[in-house]
Amino acid sequence: MADVRTDPIHQFGIHKLVDINIDGYDVSFTNSSLFMVLVLAAIALVLLWGSSSRAVVPGRAQTVAELSYEFVANTLRTTAGESGMRFMPLVFSLFMFVLTANLFGMVPYFFTVTSHIIVTAALALLVIFTVTIYGFYKNGTHFLKLFVPSGVPAAIVPLVTMIEIISFLSRPLSLSVRLFANMLAGHITLKVFAGFVVTLTGLGAFGFLGALLPLIMVVALTALEFLVAFLQAYVFTILTCMYLNDALHPGH
Amino acid sequence: MSWFISQANAQEPAIVPAEDGHAPVDAVGTTVAHEGGGHGGAFPPFDPSTFPSQLFWLAIVFIALYVLMAKKVIPQIAGILEARAAKIAGDLVEAEKAKADTDAAIASYEASLAAARNKANAIAHETRSKVAHEIDGRRHAAEAQLAAKLTDTEKHIEDVKRIALEHVSTIATETTEAVVEALVGKVSRDEAIAAVAAVSASKH
């Protein structure tokens, strides 16, 4: 009998809040949908509030809005150049969504939207499709130069091209699995150690003492998970920027 | 909560067997899970029955987020940053101008100070030379006057001397007359003159 309090998988469960069925597809409003909407609301609240005062000397909310903007803008500009700035809305939306969803996941009882592979895969595919479509639209067949690096001896060009193609195709996989696996594993680890605390404290005085160790572990892991939450959002963003750079300047 | 999962799992076998070779295992697993109370069923992140709903809501949320960012938030923040950069640049230009003005004022002050100093020097020099000139003139006049007076006086002395010398023989004659008269009695004037002349001649 799995106890809900100690079951590390339970937190990822999706349950329907409002049953919706469109054309045979089950698109019910679930707890996942609820948290997606909450993430959107939180981002909108902070950024709209922060950018509405337009003060020359920013207040707190405005500093948050400006810092996020400049952080993403600098990342995008240094990775993809000035012409990459046209993708600012996409990259900024991705960063804010992933970061906020990751941080929301750190709140107890909150659902982590990015702990589901379908969500991260959808975001990764959005990036890859944007890169591929824009790459062909902007550069035509020149975009294929991406797979044939310049300055490679003719003899190994086929091999290198093969590797480049495989690397390109594995991008959406690595992009989505990295984020998903980090969130999933982090939350499972947290819950497992937290479960130890719950189980051990149920065993009397000795267990109470024994529970101290996993408790310390949980505290440390929580700090680590906050770092991971930010880091994975950043990694997702900078990889997006690098892939967009390929679309903008293939053949580098 | 586990009640929800069991319910979802209960719907599971309807979809899973169509997927791949894992179907029997999954089917067994779900059955066990169903009996066991919600554990060991399809791992929620890999449960395809939730995919349409997640994709549907992610699309709605992400499109809304994108539109909000692209149309409102990013232009606003970019506007703020641009306005600030423009303000800073403007202030810097203004400060630069103020500095240039200050430098110019200092330069003009120093120039006028130098001019005033030069003028003062010129006036002093002019005055000095004028005064020196005047002093020279006066001295020359005084010297000329003195020289003239000296010449006059010398001439006067000469005259006096000459007249006195002229009178010497007369006095000598009269003295001789008087002395001789007192000694030997009356002598004629002619004899006295001759005697004086003879003495003067022998003396010379």
PDB file of C-alpha atoms in Angstrom, chain A residues 19-28, chain B residues 49 51-53 56:
ATOM      1  CA  ASP A  19     -13.772  17.561 -17.961  1.00  0.00           C
ATOM      2  CA  ILE A  20     -13.468  18.884 -21.500  1.00  0.00           C
ATOM      3  CA  ASN A  21     -13.700  16.773 -24.612  1.00  0.00           C
ATOM      4  CA  ILE A  22     -13.177  18.248 -28.071  1.00  0.00           C
ATOM      5  CA  ASP A  23     -13.687  16.067 -31.126  1.00  0.00           C
ATOM      6  CA  GLY A  24     -12.872  12.905 -29.233  1.00  0.00           C
ATOM      7  CA  TYR A  25      -9.732  14.318 -27.682  1.00  0.00           C
ATOM      8  CA  ASP A  26      -9.573  14.581 -23.943  1.00  0.00           C
ATOM      9  CA  VAL A  27      -8.420  18.147 -23.334  1.00  0.00           C
ATOM     10  CA  SER A  28      -9.674  18.388 -19.788  1.00  0.00           C
TER      11      SER A  28
ATOM     12  CA  SER B  49      -3.711   9.724 -22.102  1.00  0.00           C
ATOM     13  CA  PHE B  51      -0.805  14.260 -23.583  1.00  0.00           C
ATOM     14  CA  PRO B  52      -3.639  15.888 -25.570  1.00  0.00           C
ATOM     15  CA  SER B  53      -4.767  17.895 -22.576  1.00  0.00           C
ATOM     16  CA  PHE B  56      -3.735  21.785 -25.694  1.00  0.00           C
TER      17      PHE B  56
END
